[in-house]
Tab-separated table of C-alpha atoms in Angstrom:
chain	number	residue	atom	x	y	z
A	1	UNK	CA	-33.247	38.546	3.283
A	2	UNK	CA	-30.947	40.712	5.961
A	3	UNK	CA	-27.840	38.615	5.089
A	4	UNK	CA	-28.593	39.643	1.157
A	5	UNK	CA	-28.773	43.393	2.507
A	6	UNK	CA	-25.711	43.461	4.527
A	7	UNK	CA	-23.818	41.530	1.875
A	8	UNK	CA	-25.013	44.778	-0.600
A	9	UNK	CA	-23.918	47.152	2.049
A	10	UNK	CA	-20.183	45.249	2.299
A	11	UNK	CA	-19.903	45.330	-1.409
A	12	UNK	CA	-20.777	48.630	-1.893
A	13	UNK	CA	-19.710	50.507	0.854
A	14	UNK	CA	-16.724	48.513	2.183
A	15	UNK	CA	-14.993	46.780	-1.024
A	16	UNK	CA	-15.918	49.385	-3.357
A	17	UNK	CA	-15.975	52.917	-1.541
A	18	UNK	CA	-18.711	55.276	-2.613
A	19	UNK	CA	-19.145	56.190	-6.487
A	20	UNK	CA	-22.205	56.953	-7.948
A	21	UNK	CA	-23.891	53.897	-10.242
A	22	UNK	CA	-23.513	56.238	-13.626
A	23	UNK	CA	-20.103	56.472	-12.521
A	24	UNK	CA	-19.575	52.814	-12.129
A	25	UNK	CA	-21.557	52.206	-15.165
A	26	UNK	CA	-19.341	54.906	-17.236
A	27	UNK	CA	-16.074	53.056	-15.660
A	28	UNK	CA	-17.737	49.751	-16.107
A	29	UNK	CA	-18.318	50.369	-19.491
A	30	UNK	CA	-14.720	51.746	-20.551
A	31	UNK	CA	-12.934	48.753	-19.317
A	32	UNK	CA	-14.863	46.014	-19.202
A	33	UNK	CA	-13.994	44.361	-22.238
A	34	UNK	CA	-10.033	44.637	-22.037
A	35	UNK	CA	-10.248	43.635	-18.660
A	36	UNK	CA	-12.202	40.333	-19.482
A	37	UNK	CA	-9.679	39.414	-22.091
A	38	UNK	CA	-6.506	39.640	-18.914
A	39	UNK	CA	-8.877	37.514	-16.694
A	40	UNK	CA	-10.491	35.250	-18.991
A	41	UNK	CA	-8.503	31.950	-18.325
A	42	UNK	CA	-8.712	32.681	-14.223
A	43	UNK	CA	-12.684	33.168	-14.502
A	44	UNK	CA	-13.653	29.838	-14.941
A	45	UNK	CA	-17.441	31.644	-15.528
A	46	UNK	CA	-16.920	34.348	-17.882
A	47	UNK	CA	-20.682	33.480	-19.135
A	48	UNK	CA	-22.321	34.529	-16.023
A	49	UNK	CA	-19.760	37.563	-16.118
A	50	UNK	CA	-20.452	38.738	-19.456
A	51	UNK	CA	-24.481	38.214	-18.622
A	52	UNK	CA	-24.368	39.804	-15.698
A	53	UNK	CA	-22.435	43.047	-17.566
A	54	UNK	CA	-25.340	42.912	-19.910
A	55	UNK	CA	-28.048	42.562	-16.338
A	56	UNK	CA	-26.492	45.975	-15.116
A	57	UNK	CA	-26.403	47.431	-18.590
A	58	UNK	CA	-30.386	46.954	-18.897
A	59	UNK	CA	-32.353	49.296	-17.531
A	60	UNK	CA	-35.366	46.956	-17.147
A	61	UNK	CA	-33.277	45.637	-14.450
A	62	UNK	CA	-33.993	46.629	-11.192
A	63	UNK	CA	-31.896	49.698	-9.605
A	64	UNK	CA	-30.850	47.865	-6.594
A	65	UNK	CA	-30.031	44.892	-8.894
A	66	UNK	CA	-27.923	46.905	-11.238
A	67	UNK	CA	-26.534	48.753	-8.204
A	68	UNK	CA	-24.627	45.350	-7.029
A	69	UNK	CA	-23.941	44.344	-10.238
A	70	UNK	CA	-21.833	47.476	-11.529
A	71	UNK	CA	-20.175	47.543	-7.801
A	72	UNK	CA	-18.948	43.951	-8.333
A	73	UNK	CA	-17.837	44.937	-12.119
A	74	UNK	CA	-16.218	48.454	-11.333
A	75	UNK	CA	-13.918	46.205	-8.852
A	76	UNK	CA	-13.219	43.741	-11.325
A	77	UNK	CA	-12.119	46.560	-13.592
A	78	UNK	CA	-10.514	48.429	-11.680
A	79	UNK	CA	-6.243	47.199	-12.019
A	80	UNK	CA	-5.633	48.140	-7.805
A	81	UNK	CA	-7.732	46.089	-5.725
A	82	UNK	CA	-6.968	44.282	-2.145
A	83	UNK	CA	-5.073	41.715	-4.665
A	84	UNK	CA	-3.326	44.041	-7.591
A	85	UNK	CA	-4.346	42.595	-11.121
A	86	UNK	CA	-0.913	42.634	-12.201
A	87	UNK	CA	-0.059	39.818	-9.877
A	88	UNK	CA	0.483	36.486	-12.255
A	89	UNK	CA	-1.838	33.935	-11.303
A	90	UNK	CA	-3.151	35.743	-7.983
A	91	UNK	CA	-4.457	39.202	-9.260
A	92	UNK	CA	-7.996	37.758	-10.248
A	93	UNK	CA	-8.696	35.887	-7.221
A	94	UNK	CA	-10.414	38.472	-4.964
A	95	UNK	CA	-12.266	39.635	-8.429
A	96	UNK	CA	-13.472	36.077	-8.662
A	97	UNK	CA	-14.739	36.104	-5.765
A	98	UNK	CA	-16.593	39.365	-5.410
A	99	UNK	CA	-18.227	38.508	-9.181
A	100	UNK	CA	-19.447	35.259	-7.371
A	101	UNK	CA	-20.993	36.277	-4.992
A	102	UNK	CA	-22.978	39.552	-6.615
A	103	UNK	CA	-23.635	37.363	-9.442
A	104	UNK	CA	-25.341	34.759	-7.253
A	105	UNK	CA	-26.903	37.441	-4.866
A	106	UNK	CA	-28.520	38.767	-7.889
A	107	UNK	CA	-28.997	35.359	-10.342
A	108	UNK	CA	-33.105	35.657	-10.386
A	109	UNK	CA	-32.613	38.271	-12.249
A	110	UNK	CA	-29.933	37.645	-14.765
A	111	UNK	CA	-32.601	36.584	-17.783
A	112	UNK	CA	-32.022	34.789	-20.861
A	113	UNK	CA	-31.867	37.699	-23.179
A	114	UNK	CA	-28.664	38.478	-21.059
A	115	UNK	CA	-27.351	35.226	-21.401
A	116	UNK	CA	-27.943	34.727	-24.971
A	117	UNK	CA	-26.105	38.629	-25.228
A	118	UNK	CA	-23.145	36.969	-23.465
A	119	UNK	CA	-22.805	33.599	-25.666
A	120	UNK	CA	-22.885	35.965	-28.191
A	121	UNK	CA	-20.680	38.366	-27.539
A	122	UNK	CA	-18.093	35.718	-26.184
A	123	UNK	CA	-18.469	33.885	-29.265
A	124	UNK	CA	-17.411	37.210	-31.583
A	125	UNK	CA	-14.497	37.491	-29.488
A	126	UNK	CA	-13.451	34.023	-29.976
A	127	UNK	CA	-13.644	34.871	-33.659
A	128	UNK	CA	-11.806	37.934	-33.613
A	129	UNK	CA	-9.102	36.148	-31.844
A	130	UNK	CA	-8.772	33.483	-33.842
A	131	UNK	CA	-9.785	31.046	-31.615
């Protein structure tokens, strides 16, 4: 639909400035874990999160697809946003809600192969903290 298009165009060219997707993807991939680990207990969906890193990671996944998806991420990894990171209990907000809404822009094609990726993946790093 338009309002999915525009939406796109904000994200990318608004919130997140222009940067090439291998860019985003090489950025993406560098600090995506570490990142997740600061944010975990403000993202109340770190499943979809963690799916949706493995949607943009796949390269059956459509271009424009992956295109949102590692614009939403390289903002969420990125530490100096509208809201700075480092801000307790506020820095995660605006990352919340940029996830949200790629993630739902995009949901058709976040697949169970991703999903199953993300339970486990969240589930080693439960075990390798202890928890």
């Amino acid at each position: 639909s338009g309002g999915k298009a525009a939406m796109d165009e904000i994200l990318v060219g608004e919130i997140i400035g222009p940067e090439s997707d291998a860019r985003r993807e090489s950025r993406v991939r560098k600090r995506f874990w570490a990142t997740l680990r600061r944010a975990a207990r403000t993202i109340p969906f770190s499943q979809d999160v963690v799916a949706a890193y493995y949607c943009a990671l796949d390269p059956a996944t459509p271009q424009r697809v992956r295109g949102v998806l590692l614009a939403a991420l390289a903002y969420f990894v990125i530490p100096l946003d509208a809201v700075p990171d480092l801000l307790l209990g506020l820095g995660f907000t605006d990352d919340v809600t940029v996830l949200a809404a790629a993630i739902s822009m995009v949901s058709a094609h976040i697949k169970p192969v991703h999903r199953e990726a993300a339970r486990a993946a969240l589930a080693d790093e439960d075990r390798a903290s202890g928890g």
